[in-house]
XYZ file of C-alpha atoms in Angstrom:
785
model
C -47.712 -36.183 8.767
C -48.997 -32.709 7.915
C -52.378 -34.045 6.604
C -52.941 -36.042 9.808
C -52.431 -32.914 11.915
C -54.974 -30.966 9.813
C -57.601 -33.754 10.275
C -57.005 -33.715 14.026
C -57.504 -29.951 14.232
C -60.761 -30.166 12.187
C -62.216 -32.790 14.517
C -61.358 -30.662 17.539
C -63.183 -27.646 16.092
C -66.340 -29.741 15.419
C -66.297 -31.053 18.953
C -65.919 -27.585 20.482
C -69.012 -26.250 18.646
C -71.247 -28.630 20.688
C -70.011 -27.337 24.082
C -71.548 -24.671 26.345
C -69.900 -21.273 26.906
C -67.712 -22.308 29.847
C -66.748 -25.443 28.048
C -65.827 -23.418 24.993
C -63.537 -21.157 27.014
C -61.936 -24.111 28.741
C -61.387 -26.127 25.633
C -60.345 -22.998 23.720
C -57.515 -22.510 26.195
C -56.570 -26.163 25.839
C -56.721 -25.799 22.057
C -54.286 -22.849 21.931
C -51.891 -24.546 24.360
C -52.027 -27.551 22.055
C -51.289 -25.342 18.995
C -48.296 -23.718 20.744
C -46.900 -27.103 21.764
C -47.498 -28.457 18.289
C -45.727 -25.463 16.676
C -42.792 -25.800 19.054
C -42.611 -29.512 18.288
C -42.725 -28.741 14.567
C -39.867 -26.176 14.686
C -37.636 -28.034 17.155
C -38.130 -31.609 15.996
C -39.722 -31.926 12.564
C -37.879 -28.960 10.932
C -35.053 -28.693 13.485
C -32.273 -29.030 10.904
C -33.699 -26.324 8.642
C -34.151 -23.673 11.350
C -30.807 -24.479 13.003
C -29.105 -23.942 9.689
C -30.946 -20.631 9.171
C -29.917 -19.370 12.620
C -26.313 -20.377 12.086
C -26.287 -18.584 8.757
C -27.302 -15.354 10.497
C -24.924 -15.701 13.438
C -21.841 -17.396 12.033
C -19.293 -16.415 9.481
C -16.572 -18.575 7.976
C -13.150 -17.143 7.310
C -9.950 -18.328 5.695
C -7.095 -18.115 8.124
C -4.451 -15.642 6.910
C -2.109 -16.873 9.620
C -1.354 -19.967 7.550
C 1.605 -18.525 5.661
C 5.322 -18.669 6.227
C 7.823 -15.898 6.854
C 9.584 -13.336 4.701
C 12.798 -11.918 6.168
C 15.440 -9.331 5.266
C 19.020 -10.183 4.430
C 21.263 -11.824 7.024
C 23.502 -8.795 6.464
C 20.949 -6.674 8.385
C 20.491 -9.093 11.309
C 17.769 -11.084 9.549
C 14.795 -8.899 10.403
C 11.295 -10.294 9.884
C 9.436 -8.487 7.092
C 6.234 -10.570 7.010
C 4.950 -12.957 9.651
C 1.623 -14.643 10.392
C 0.472 -14.121 13.950
C -2.443 -13.472 16.268
C -2.044 -9.767 17.038
C -5.370 -9.517 18.802
C -8.010 -6.804 18.755
C -8.248 -4.754 21.953
C -11.749 -3.869 23.132
C -13.261 -2.741 26.438
C -16.549 -3.230 28.266
C -17.133 0.128 30.073
C -19.928 -1.343 32.234
C -17.574 -3.556 34.264
C -16.249 -2.700 37.734
C -12.804 -1.202 37.938
C -10.849 2.058 37.940
C -11.869 4.145 34.949
C -9.434 6.870 36.060
C -6.554 4.433 35.534
C -7.978 2.814 32.415
C -8.012 5.990 30.308
C -4.323 6.938 30.792
C -3.311 3.333 30.090
C -5.277 3.235 26.842
C -3.884 6.619 25.855
C -0.330 5.377 26.401
C -0.680 2.207 24.363
C -2.504 3.929 21.497
C 0.199 6.585 21.355
C 2.860 3.882 21.305
C 0.986 1.860 18.678
C 0.614 4.952 16.478
C 4.068 6.406 16.942
C 6.510 3.562 17.519
C 9.103 3.417 14.708
C 7.694 6.541 13.034
C 9.093 10.049 12.726
C 7.124 12.561 14.822
C 5.416 14.143 11.801
C 4.004 10.723 10.874
C 3.099 10.168 14.525
C 0.926 13.321 14.513
C -0.855 12.176 11.338
C -1.353 8.673 12.748
C -2.860 9.962 16.018
C -5.048 12.316 13.993
C -6.340 9.375 11.961
C -7.162 7.519 15.173
C -9.125 10.373 16.743
C -10.573 11.316 13.340
C -9.096 14.779 13.152
C -6.729 16.351 10.628
C -3.648 17.212 12.705
C -1.175 17.333 9.802
C -0.783 21.123 9.960
C -0.531 21.340 13.782
C 3.254 21.148 14.081
C 3.211 22.558 17.641
C 1.736 19.380 19.119
C 3.867 17.296 21.491
C 3.566 13.877 23.111
C 1.590 15.037 26.154
C -0.936 16.988 24.111
C -1.444 14.056 21.765
C -2.013 11.723 24.716
C -4.573 14.119 26.181
C -6.401 14.234 22.841
C -6.482 10.420 22.685
C -7.801 10.183 26.255
C -10.516 12.746 25.583
C -11.535 10.922 22.404
C -11.899 7.573 24.190
C -13.816 9.165 27.097
C -16.240 10.689 24.614
C -16.736 7.343 22.860
C -17.448 5.597 26.177
C -20.149 8.119 27.084
C -21.682 8.093 23.601
C -24.334 5.445 22.833
C -23.744 2.912 20.063
C -23.656 4.823 16.782
C -23.112 2.054 14.248
C -25.059 -1.169 13.861
C -24.671 -3.337 10.802
C -27.977 -3.901 9.025
C -26.898 -5.779 5.909
C -23.676 -6.715 4.148
C -22.575 -6.843 0.513
C -25.325 -4.770 -1.071
C -25.360 -4.407 -4.843
C -25.072 -1.001 -6.501
C -28.780 -0.681 -7.347
C -29.779 -1.370 -3.719
C -27.205 1.146 -2.496
C -28.581 3.708 -4.916
C -32.165 3.155 -3.703
C -31.118 3.563 -0.070
C -29.061 6.662 -0.885
C -32.168 8.276 -2.392
C -33.802 8.147 1.068
C -31.191 10.689 2.190
C -31.699 9.586 5.784
C -28.876 10.858 8.062
C -29.199 7.746 10.248
C -28.046 5.448 7.430
C -24.490 5.190 6.162
C -22.260 2.828 4.220
C -18.853 1.318 4.826
C -17.792 0.084 1.399
C -20.990 -1.772 0.355
C -22.249 -2.614 3.855
C -25.257 -0.761 5.306
C -25.119 0.612 8.876
C -27.520 2.623 11.028
C -26.782 5.211 13.722
C -29.649 4.679 16.223
C -29.083 8.106 17.790
C -30.116 9.739 14.500
C -33.283 7.706 13.902
C -36.286 10.038 14.226
C -39.137 7.696 13.256
C -38.143 4.071 13.735
C -41.421 2.585 12.414
C -41.401 4.659 9.226
C -37.727 3.946 8.551
C -38.214 0.206 9.214
C -41.225 0.025 6.890
C -39.335 1.878 4.161
C -36.179 -0.228 4.430
C -38.058 -3.533 4.527
C -39.097 -3.247 0.909
C -35.492 -2.536 -0.137
C -33.398 -4.986 1.896
C -36.066 -7.610 2.753
C -35.536 -7.615 6.524
C -38.744 -7.719 8.638
C -39.698 -4.364 10.230
C -39.711 -5.740 13.791
C -36.095 -6.889 13.439
C -35.066 -3.533 11.980
C -36.798 -1.610 14.774
C -34.820 -3.619 17.320
C -31.628 -2.389 15.650
C -32.848 1.224 15.901
C -33.081 1.180 19.721
C -30.418 3.384 21.335
C -28.149 1.222 23.499
C -25.269 1.839 25.856
C -21.874 0.593 24.794
C -20.907 -2.721 26.290
C -18.301 -3.386 23.659
C -15.967 -0.637 22.484
C -13.193 -1.502 20.041
C -9.982 0.335 20.905
C -7.397 -1.122 18.506
C -8.281 -3.357 15.577
C -4.744 -4.711 15.213
C -2.337 -4.270 18.081
C 1.288 -4.463 17.117
C 3.296 -7.146 18.893
C 4.763 -4.766 21.498
C 1.343 -3.309 22.355
C -0.241 -6.741 22.627
C 2.470 -7.880 25.027
C 2.039 -4.743 27.156
C -1.716 -5.315 27.487
C -1.292 -8.990 28.335
C 1.367 -8.174 30.917
C -0.905 -5.593 32.597
C -3.797 -8.079 32.750
C -1.644 -10.895 34.120
C 0.020 -8.639 36.690
C -3.280 -7.282 38.042
C -4.800 -10.751 38.242
C -1.783 -11.973 40.206
C -1.971 -9.020 42.611
C -5.700 -9.639 43.106
C -5.035 -13.285 43.938
C -2.722 -12.233 46.795
C -5.360 -10.011 48.490
C -7.418 -11.626 51.298
C -11.076 -12.267 50.512
C -12.417 -10.925 53.842
C -14.079 -7.505 54.253
C -14.531 -7.151 50.481
C -10.843 -6.245 50.170
C -10.675 -7.615 46.653
C -13.723 -5.667 45.522
C -12.316 -2.445 46.998
C -8.878 -2.984 45.411
C -10.479 -3.738 42.045
C -12.631 -0.594 42.116
C -9.667 1.611 43.019
C -6.834 0.049 41.020
C -7.802 -2.586 38.462
C -8.380 -2.091 34.763
C -8.265 -5.741 33.662
C -12.052 -6.263 34.063
C -12.585 -3.704 31.305
C -10.085 -5.209 28.864
C -10.888 -7.821 26.232
C -8.385 -9.241 23.777
C -10.089 -10.928 20.851
C -8.352 -13.150 18.346
C -7.209 -11.344 15.223
C -5.299 -13.734 13.026
C -3.395 -11.573 10.559
C -0.443 -11.287 8.252
C 1.750 -8.712 9.999
C 4.432 -6.503 8.432
C 6.673 -5.067 11.190
C 8.359 -2.483 8.930
C 5.033 -0.966 7.846
C 5.213 1.299 4.768
C 8.977 1.006 4.273
C 8.780 -2.411 2.593
C 5.134 -2.695 1.543
C 5.853 -2.490 -2.181
C 8.450 -5.258 -1.873
C 6.521 -7.661 0.353
C 3.057 -7.030 -1.089
C 0.178 -8.044 1.196
C -2.321 -10.813 1.932
C -5.901 -9.851 1.101
C -9.082 -10.633 3.037
C -9.415 -13.977 1.258
C -5.939 -15.061 2.318
C -4.339 -14.616 -1.124
C -0.952 -12.987 -1.651
C -1.079 -9.830 -3.754
C 1.832 -7.998 -5.371
C 5.502 -8.191 -4.456
C 6.962 -11.303 -2.860
C 3.579 -12.396 -1.461
C 2.137 -12.453 -4.980
C 5.107 -14.061 -6.733
C 5.515 -16.837 -4.141
C 1.790 -17.239 -3.384
C 1.677 -21.030 -3.629
C 5.056 -21.502 -1.913
C 4.204 -19.462 1.182
C 0.816 -21.078 1.865
C -0.317 -23.793 4.180
C -3.610 -25.607 3.674
C -5.462 -23.863 6.482
C -8.407 -25.085 8.584
C -11.894 -23.641 8.278
C -12.618 -21.164 11.051
C -16.001 -20.152 12.437
C -16.863 -16.972 14.345
C -20.176 -16.580 16.183
C -21.385 -12.971 16.320
C -24.285 -11.048 17.852
C -26.816 -8.767 16.168
C -24.223 -5.979 16.042
C -21.763 -8.330 14.347
C -19.482 -8.471 17.382
C -17.715 -11.726 18.273
C -19.465 -13.432 21.203
C -17.370 -16.577 21.135
C -13.722 -17.357 20.521
C -12.531 -18.659 17.177
C -13.455 -22.310 16.657
C -11.511 -24.288 14.084
C -12.333 -27.318 12.021
C -9.623 -29.385 10.383
C -5.892 -29.130 10.760
C -2.975 -27.341 9.150
C -1.770 -29.354 6.173
C 1.579 -28.403 4.688
C 1.652 -27.649 0.977
C 4.907 -26.432 -0.591
C 5.662 -23.996 2.186
C 8.965 -22.148 2.399
C 10.600 -19.420 4.466
C 12.010 -16.714 2.190
C 14.982 -14.507 3.010
C 15.492 -11.460 0.783
C 18.693 -9.684 -0.208
C 17.176 -6.413 1.028
C 18.973 -4.670 3.879
C 16.062 -3.401 5.969
C 18.183 -0.697 7.624
C 19.106 0.821 4.271
C 15.560 0.375 2.985
C 14.050 2.224 5.965
C 16.588 5.059 5.882
C 16.178 5.649 2.146
C 12.399 5.504 2.569
C 12.553 8.434 5.015
C 14.912 10.453 2.796
C 12.874 9.813 -0.340
C 9.634 10.898 1.339
C 11.327 14.074 2.517
C 12.710 14.795 -0.967
C 9.384 14.246 -2.743
C 7.771 16.701 -0.307
C 10.650 19.194 -0.445
C 10.826 19.309 -4.237
C 7.025 19.141 -4.559
C 7.287 16.118 -6.810
C 4.493 13.648 -7.544
C 6.560 10.623 -6.622
C 10.045 9.180 -6.515
C 11.923 5.884 -6.659
C 15.341 4.595 -5.589
C 17.113 1.302 -6.231
C 20.387 0.146 -4.678
C 22.073 -2.886 -6.258
C 25.297 -4.797 -5.688
C 26.992 -4.670 -9.123
C 29.273 -7.613 -8.393
C 26.534 -10.097 -7.431
C 23.348 -8.573 -8.866
C 21.679 -8.590 -5.414
C 19.050 -5.914 -4.673
C 19.956 -4.071 -1.470
C 17.051 -1.607 -1.452
C 14.046 -0.878 -3.650
C 12.086 2.167 -2.461
C 9.112 4.158 -3.779
C 7.102 7.068 -2.464
C 4.131 7.450 -2.100
C 3.931 4.049 -0.463
C 1.267 2.190 1.503
C 0.982 0.194 4.724
C 0.461 -3.521 3.961
C -1.043 -3.932 7.453
C -3.863 -1.594 6.382
C -3.829 -2.072 2.627
C -7.432 -0.906 2.103
C -6.500 2.611 3.245
C -5.380 3.342 -0.316
C -9.065 3.894 -1.162
C -9.431 6.779 1.323
C -10.300 10.066 -0.364
C -10.282 13.716 0.650
C -11.585 16.954 -0.869
C -9.141 19.213 -2.697
C -8.993 22.322 -0.512
C -7.858 25.695 -1.831
C -5.651 26.313 1.216
C -3.626 23.201 0.366
C -3.751 23.417 -3.428
C -4.271 27.042 -4.530
C -3.522 26.110 -8.141
C -4.718 22.518 -8.626
C -3.949 22.545 -12.364
C -0.266 22.803 -11.431
C -0.129 21.504 -7.856
C -1.984 18.278 -8.691
C -1.069 17.710 -12.316
C -0.469 14.007 -12.856
C -2.602 12.911 -9.893
C -6.012 11.277 -10.462
C -8.762 13.768 -9.506
C -12.484 13.026 -9.277
C -15.845 14.813 -9.138
C -19.219 13.548 -7.916
C -21.487 12.543 -10.795
C -24.510 10.393 -9.885
C -25.457 10.026 -13.571
C -22.191 9.342 -15.384
C -20.006 8.241 -12.492
C -18.255 4.907 -13.006
C -16.481 4.617 -9.636
C -18.395 4.117 -6.387
C -16.901 5.239 -3.085
C -17.878 6.380 0.421
C -17.759 10.041 1.399
C -18.863 10.795 4.973
C -20.663 7.445 5.097
C -22.648 8.089 1.934
C -22.184 5.867 -1.100
C -21.626 8.114 -4.099
C -20.589 7.787 -7.713
C -17.570 9.601 -9.114
C -15.774 10.049 -12.401
C -12.464 11.531 -13.452
C -12.388 15.332 -13.426
C -12.127 17.086 -16.784
C -9.399 19.661 -17.435
C -11.779 22.624 -17.126
C -13.255 21.184 -13.914
C -9.827 20.888 -12.308
C -9.299 24.649 -12.628
C -12.862 25.517 -11.528
C -12.945 26.226 -7.777
C -16.761 26.136 -7.753
C -16.640 22.377 -8.393
C -15.600 20.213 -5.447
C -12.882 17.778 -6.446
C -11.553 14.760 -4.587
C -8.197 13.037 -4.520
C -6.797 9.916 -2.947
C -5.180 10.721 0.390
C -2.100 8.781 -0.647
C -1.997 10.373 -4.102
C -2.554 7.420 -6.409
C -4.984 5.010 -4.738
C -4.393 1.380 -5.673
C -1.575 2.620 -7.914
C 0.550 2.659 -4.758
C 0.432 -1.133 -4.651
C 2.713 -1.129 -7.692
C 6.464 -1.227 -7.177
C 7.546 1.487 -9.625
C 11.173 0.287 -9.636
C 10.115 -2.840 -11.545
C 6.556 -1.957 -12.551
C 6.840 1.434 -14.298
C 8.582 2.490 -17.503
C 10.246 5.823 -18.183
C 12.590 7.316 -20.743
C 15.999 7.546 -19.009
C 17.404 10.257 -21.316
C 20.866 11.433 -20.224
C 21.349 8.679 -17.637
C 21.478 6.406 -20.709
C 24.400 8.305 -22.321
C 27.146 6.328 -20.510
C 25.689 3.209 -22.192
C 26.056 4.820 -25.627
C 29.608 5.995 -24.897
C 30.531 2.527 -23.578
C 29.213 0.940 -26.797
C 31.298 3.376 -28.872
C 34.399 2.593 -26.800
C 33.872 -1.168 -26.824
C 33.259 -1.331 -30.564
C 36.512 0.562 -31.170
C 34.739 3.372 -32.997
C 35.802 6.091 -30.527
C 38.314 6.900 -27.818
C 37.684 9.392 -25.006
C 39.948 12.049 -26.512
C 38.887 11.600 -30.129
C 37.309 14.785 -31.474
C 34.167 15.624 -33.368
C 32.640 18.930 -34.426
C 29.504 20.038 -32.577
C 27.477 22.918 -33.993
C 24.903 22.631 -31.223
C 22.191 20.757 -33.097
C 21.384 18.108 -35.678
C 18.645 18.875 -38.170
C 16.601 16.123 -39.782
C 14.596 16.499 -42.979
C 11.114 15.054 -42.435
C 9.995 15.693 -46.002
C 8.832 18.913 -47.633
C 9.328 22.011 -45.492
C 9.205 20.015 -42.220
C 12.442 19.704 -40.299
C 13.231 18.350 -36.846
C 16.050 19.881 -34.853
C 17.757 17.996 -32.004
C 19.773 20.383 -29.845
C 22.142 20.430 -26.900
C 21.427 22.246 -23.663
C 24.944 23.247 -22.539
C 26.939 25.817 -24.520
C 30.115 23.922 -23.511
C 29.233 21.338 -26.177
C 29.869 23.729 -29.079
C 32.915 23.475 -31.297
C 35.665 20.957 -31.880
C 35.420 18.845 -28.734
C 36.255 15.375 -27.389
C 33.813 12.566 -26.664
C 34.830 12.879 -23.016
C 33.552 16.451 -23.175
C 30.336 15.197 -24.802
C 29.738 12.914 -21.816
C 30.801 15.535 -19.254
C 28.388 18.131 -20.603
C 25.671 15.705 -21.697
C 25.828 16.673 -25.377
C 23.043 15.124 -27.458
C 24.876 15.851 -30.715
C 27.933 14.007 -29.442
C 25.843 10.896 -28.725
C 24.313 11.025 -32.201
C 27.815 11.290 -33.674
C 28.820 8.100 -31.809
C 25.938 5.915 -33.003
C 26.333 7.154 -36.572
C 29.714 5.437 -36.383
C 28.325 2.294 -34.737
C 25.185 2.079 -36.873
C 21.950 0.261 -36.179
C 22.541 -3.483 -36.034
C 25.510 -3.243 -33.662
C 23.772 -0.677 -31.444
C 20.687 -2.947 -31.268
C 22.807 -5.936 -30.262
C 24.544 -4.000 -27.504
C 21.397 -2.534 -25.926
C 19.872 -6.007 -25.947
C 22.965 -7.353 -24.161
C 22.702 -4.523 -21.602
C 19.275 -5.934 -20.710
C 16.881 -3.498 -22.386
C 13.756 -4.641 -24.205
C 13.096 -7.716 -22.040
C 12.321 -8.767 -18.476
C 15.146 -9.344 -16.044
C 13.075 -12.219 -14.552
C 13.622 -11.027 -11.015
C 11.436 -13.019 -8.617
C 9.000 -10.307 -7.578
C 5.471 -9.765 -8.827
C 4.700 -6.944 -11.252
C 7.826 -6.607 -13.416
C 7.163 -4.973 -16.799
C 9.265 -4.265 -19.870
C 8.976 -2.513 -23.223
C 9.951 -4.346 -26.363
C 12.388 -2.638 -28.696
C 11.316 -2.915 -32.298
C 13.556 -4.468 -34.933
C 16.354 -2.042 -35.808
C 15.398 -2.264 -39.492
C 12.123 -0.528 -38.621
C 13.730 2.372 -36.757
C 13.212 5.789 -38.293
C 16.263 8.020 -38.481
C 14.958 10.316 -35.763
C 14.160 7.347 -33.512
C 17.666 5.963 -34.017
C 19.243 9.318 -33.181
C 17.141 10.019 -30.060
C 17.773 6.531 -28.671
C 21.455 7.463 -28.434
C 20.654 9.806 -25.530
C 17.865 7.731 -23.977
C 14.795 9.261 -25.622
C 12.331 6.909 -27.283
C 13.661 3.927 -25.347
C 11.610 2.809 -22.342
C 13.196 1.156 -19.333
C 12.514 0.326 -15.712
C 14.804 1.548 -12.966
C 15.785 -2.081 -12.380
C 16.964 -2.331 -15.997
C 18.989 0.855 -15.570
C 20.586 -0.477 -12.377
C 21.494 -3.745 -14.088
C 23.010 -1.843 -17.045
C 25.057 0.421 -14.739
C 26.257 -2.714 -12.960
C 27.749 -3.824 -16.283
C 29.696 -0.559 -16.480
C 30.835 -0.937 -12.864
C 31.798 -4.610 -12.529
C 34.108 -5.097 -15.491
C 31.535 -5.561 -18.237
C 29.395 -8.570 -17.219
C 25.595 -8.635 -17.057
C 24.675 -10.183 -13.692
C 21.245 -11.683 -13.109
C 19.408 -9.296 -10.740
C 17.941 -11.128 -7.750
C 16.078 -10.262 -4.568
C 15.734 -13.687 -2.892
C 18.832 -14.580 -0.872
C 17.724 -18.050 0.186
C 14.736 -20.346 0.529
C 14.307 -22.720 3.499
C 12.179 -25.884 3.200
C 10.451 -27.827 6.005
C 12.887 -30.730 5.781
C 15.765 -28.405 6.674
C 16.962 -28.034 3.109
C 18.194 -24.525 2.260
C 18.731 -23.262 -1.276
C 20.894 -20.138 -1.488
C 20.958 -17.936 -4.560
C 24.350 -17.998 -6.251
C 25.319 -14.846 -8.196
C 24.859 -15.680 -11.866
C 26.846 -13.997 -14.667
C 24.623 -14.129 -17.763
C 26.923 -12.751 -20.481
C 29.848 -10.486 -21.125
C 28.587 -7.231 -22.591
C 31.694 -5.035 -22.837
C 35.393 -5.670 -22.349
C 36.948 -5.101 -18.942
C 39.116 -2.340 -20.409
C 35.985 -0.575 -21.654
C 34.543 -0.765 -18.141
C 37.670 0.896 -16.718
C 37.619 3.625 -19.345
C 33.952 4.572 -18.987
C 34.358 4.530 -15.192
C 37.248 7.012 -15.371
C 35.173 9.254 -17.647
C 32.206 9.181 -15.243
C 34.468 9.934 -12.246
C 35.688 13.064 -14.053
C 32.083 14.007 -14.843
C 31.182 13.910 -11.131
C 34.410 15.542 -9.992
C 34.505 18.489 -12.377
C 31.554 18.770 -14.740
C 27.801 18.444 -15.176
C 27.240 15.737 -12.522
C 29.264 17.561 -9.871
C 26.207 18.292 -7.728
C 25.859 14.580 -6.934
C 29.375 14.114 -5.590
C 30.414 13.190 -2.060
C 33.685 14.842 -0.911
C 36.524 12.381 -0.417
C 35.167 9.617 -2.653
C 35.604 8.596 -6.271
C 32.070 8.331 -7.602
C 31.085 7.438 -11.161
C 27.766 9.057 -12.029
C 25.560 10.755 -14.593
C 22.550 13.039 -14.306
C 19.453 12.830 -16.446
C 16.399 14.972 -17.135
C 13.607 13.223 -19.037
C 10.562 14.585 -20.778
C 7.227 12.912 -20.033
C 5.160 11.585 -22.973
C 1.746 13.252 -23.294
C -0.935 13.075 -26.017
C 1.427 12.099 -28.818
C 4.163 14.521 -27.803
C 5.815 15.539 -24.503
C 4.265 17.490 -21.649
C 6.757 20.355 -21.765
C 6.117 20.783 -25.505
C 2.337 20.431 -25.198
C 2.131 22.990 -22.373
C 5.035 25.073 -23.697
C 6.867 25.058 -20.364
C 9.459 22.890 -18.638
C 8.710 23.348 -14.950
C 6.989 20.327 -13.345
C 6.925 18.415 -16.657
C 10.118 16.391 -16.263
C 11.535 13.302 -14.568
C 14.909 13.999 -13.021
C 17.254 11.107 -12.288
C 20.785 10.176 -11.342
C 22.803 7.004 -11.984
C 25.846 6.226 -9.830
C 28.233 3.590 -8.557
C 30.878 3.781 -5.842
C 33.619 3.451 -4.900
C 34.233 3.877 -8.597
C 37.256 1.545 -8.889
C 36.062 -1.052 -6.376
C 32.267 -0.753 -6.594
C 30.009 -1.811 -3.744
C 26.761 -0.189 -4.898
C 24.873 0.974 -7.931
C 22.325 3.640 -7.055
C 19.590 4.967 -9.380
C 17.409 7.851 -8.147
C 14.339 9.272 -9.874
C 11.849 12.077 -9.093
C 8.698 12.616 -11.152
C 7.542 16.193 -11.875
C 9.539 18.125 -9.248
C 8.024 21.613 -9.126
C 10.996 23.414 -7.568
C 13.386 22.852 -10.475
C 13.572 21.589 -14.043
C 16.813 19.643 -14.007
C 18.300 16.808 -11.983
C 21.249 18.979 -10.924
C 19.007 20.781 -8.415
C 16.611 17.964 -7.436
C 17.508 14.272 -7.824
C 21.239 15.038 -7.490
C 20.643 16.524 -4.046
C 18.693 13.439 -2.960
C 21.331 11.225 -4.525
C 24.138 12.959 -2.635
C 22.294 12.475 0.701
C 21.730 8.762 0.062
C 25.258 8.202 -1.277
C 26.813 9.810 1.779
C 24.644 7.643 4.032
C 25.552 4.426 2.180
C 29.280 5.135 2.230
C 29.097 5.788 5.959
C 26.827 2.817 6.685
C 29.313 0.414 5.109
C 32.299 2.226 6.629
C 33.970 2.731 3.269
C 37.125 4.825 3.843
C 37.714 8.071 1.995
C 40.433 8.391 -0.623
C 43.905 8.841 0.750
C-alpha cells in the first residue's frame, strides 16, 4: 500500500513540471490538499488502532479498586463499631468560574473543612490538622479558637481561588538518575512530589529555554511542554481529597436542597438566574468518585487494622494477616484525565465483582477503651518527654485482647504521611543529643545519601546523621514529623522486644512457690549484691536498688522491694532445667500465634548453654526478651488460677453464606497450681497497697501489680552504662490485674526513654493509675466494701 502511494506522488510531481505558472499554483494547492487528506486517511483509517492506543495511554489510567474488601469491626461489647470499611468517600472540588454566590460558598467550605479536620479529635489535634490543611505550623498557637481557625481556612481558600494554577504534572515515575539531572537545573519552577515531576507555570521565566532543556531529559516534545508552561486560571480546585462520611453527606444534602429550591422558582423574568447568583453554591461544587478503604477511628486503631496500599493490598495488622480473606476479585477501572491529570469523566468499570474467600471480621477490641487509652498514652508520652509508649489490656479469663495501643501512631486513611519530614529547630530541640536520642535523624548528602525524599518540592538525598553532626547546630538536621517514619506502621505491642526486668519478678516468685522451693515468709540473707567471678581479676557485681532489701528478709519482702538478690536466691534453689521449663510454659521464647500481622519473638537458648551471669540476670527479667503481649499472657496465668490462655483478637468471622465462626476461649496448658496463683496474687496486692508499687494503686480497689525499670541494650552493653547516666536511658513499665481476686483485666504499660524520671514509680505508674481508674469506672466495678 505504501509503495503504491509513493509511485502516485512521483507521477504527480512529473506532471506538474510541464504546467505553466498558474497551473503550477493551482495544481500545487490541489497537491497539498491531497497530501493532507491522505495523511488524515492514514492516521484515522490505516493506523487508527495504533494512534488510538497511544492517545488512550496518555489520557487513561487503570486502577485496582480498593473498595473491594469486606469490613473489620470492633467487639459487640462496644456496640459493634466499624473499624475498616470500603466506600466511595468522594473528593470535593470546585469550579470558581461558574455562576453562583461566592460569598456563601466560602463560609460553607470553611465549615465543612473545619468539621472534617476536627471531628472526633481533641482541640490540640484540631489546631494541628487545620494547620496542615492551610500549610502553616499552628502547633504552638494555643490561643486559637474555632472562629479564628475558620477565618484562616476561608482566607486560604480565597487565596487559592485567586491564584493561577501552580502545579501541572509533567511526568510520572521518574528514576533516580533522571531526578538528579533535573535537580541540577535548580529551576524554581520545577518540583517533585515523590518521584513525579511538576511545574509551577507562574515561576517559569523562559518557557522556550526550559522546554528545550527538559526535552532532552524527559523526552517530551518542546511544544507540548510549552503548553504546560502557560499560566491558566483555575477551573478545577481540589478542596478535600477524602471527605469523611459525615462531610460527604453534608455536601450532598446542600446540593440536593439547593437544586430542589431552584426547581420551585418560576422561570420568568430570569428569577432562577437571580436566585442562583445571590444564593446558590451548588454550581461550584463537584464531587468526584474516590473509592477508598476508610478507617473511621483514624489513628486510634491504625496499628491494629493496618491499611490498604495504593495497589489494593492489605499491609500490617488485620488487613495484612487476613489479606486473602478480606478481598473480592475486583473489576478493572478506567479514569480519563486531562493534561493536568484531572478526572474529566466518571469512573468506568469493566468486569464484575467476583467473590473470593471474603469474610467480615469482628475483633475483640473495645473501641471506646482503645480510643480513651490512645488519648491518655499520647498525653503521657508528651508529658514525660518519652520517645514512645505502649499499652495492652487483656481479659485474663478468656485471653481476649481488649485494647492494644501505641504512640506515636499513624492515620491509616493517610498512611503515606509517615514519610513527611521537618527540620530540627533549636527552639524545639535545644539539646538534640538528649531531646532526640533514639529517634532517626538525617542530614542532606548528595554524594553519600542513600535515602531520597522531597524537601520543599526538591528531590534530595539524605543519610543518617552521625553522632558529632547531631550535636552540631551549624548542620541542618531533619526528622520524621511522626518521630519514626514507617516504623510507626509496626504494632510495638506484638512487634517489638524489650527486657521486662522487674515486671518479670512475679513470674520468678511464682515459679519458686509452685515448685515448692519457697514460701512467702521463708527467709534468706541479702547483703545487697551478688558477686560473680569472671576469671582472673574480673568480677561482676549484681546489686539491689532499695536499701530495704538488706539483711535477713522474707521472699515477700524481696518482691515488695524488687530485690535482685532475692530473685537470684530463688532460682538457685530451682536451678536451670526447671526454670527453663516454667518460662517456656509461661509463653516466653515463642510466638503466641495471635492472628495479627507482625508478631515477633526471641528464642531462648538451651539452658545448658546459659552462663552463670545470664542465668542469674534472667531471674529479674534482664537478658530475656519479650513482647508486651507475652507479658500480658504471662500475667494472665498469675491472675486466672494458673492456666495459659491462647491470646486472641478476632471475636468472630462471618461468611457470605451466613455461617458465623466465633472464637472460643482456649486453655492451652496449666502452668502453675491454682493455690500458687492465689498466693502470688496476695503478695502483689500487698506490694501495691504498701510497698514499691504503691504509686500505681487506685484507692478502694485490690490491685495486683509490679513496677519495672529496664535498661536499653546499646553497643554491646546498656545505654545507661555506655553514657554513664540513667536519665532518659530506661524503659519504665507496670504490670497489673484487677480486681485482684476476681480479675477482669490485665494491663501492661510501657514508656521508652522518659526524660522526666528514671524509674517507673514516677512515670509509667502514673499513666497506669490513670488508665486503671478509667477501666474500673468504665466497667462499673464496685469498690471494696
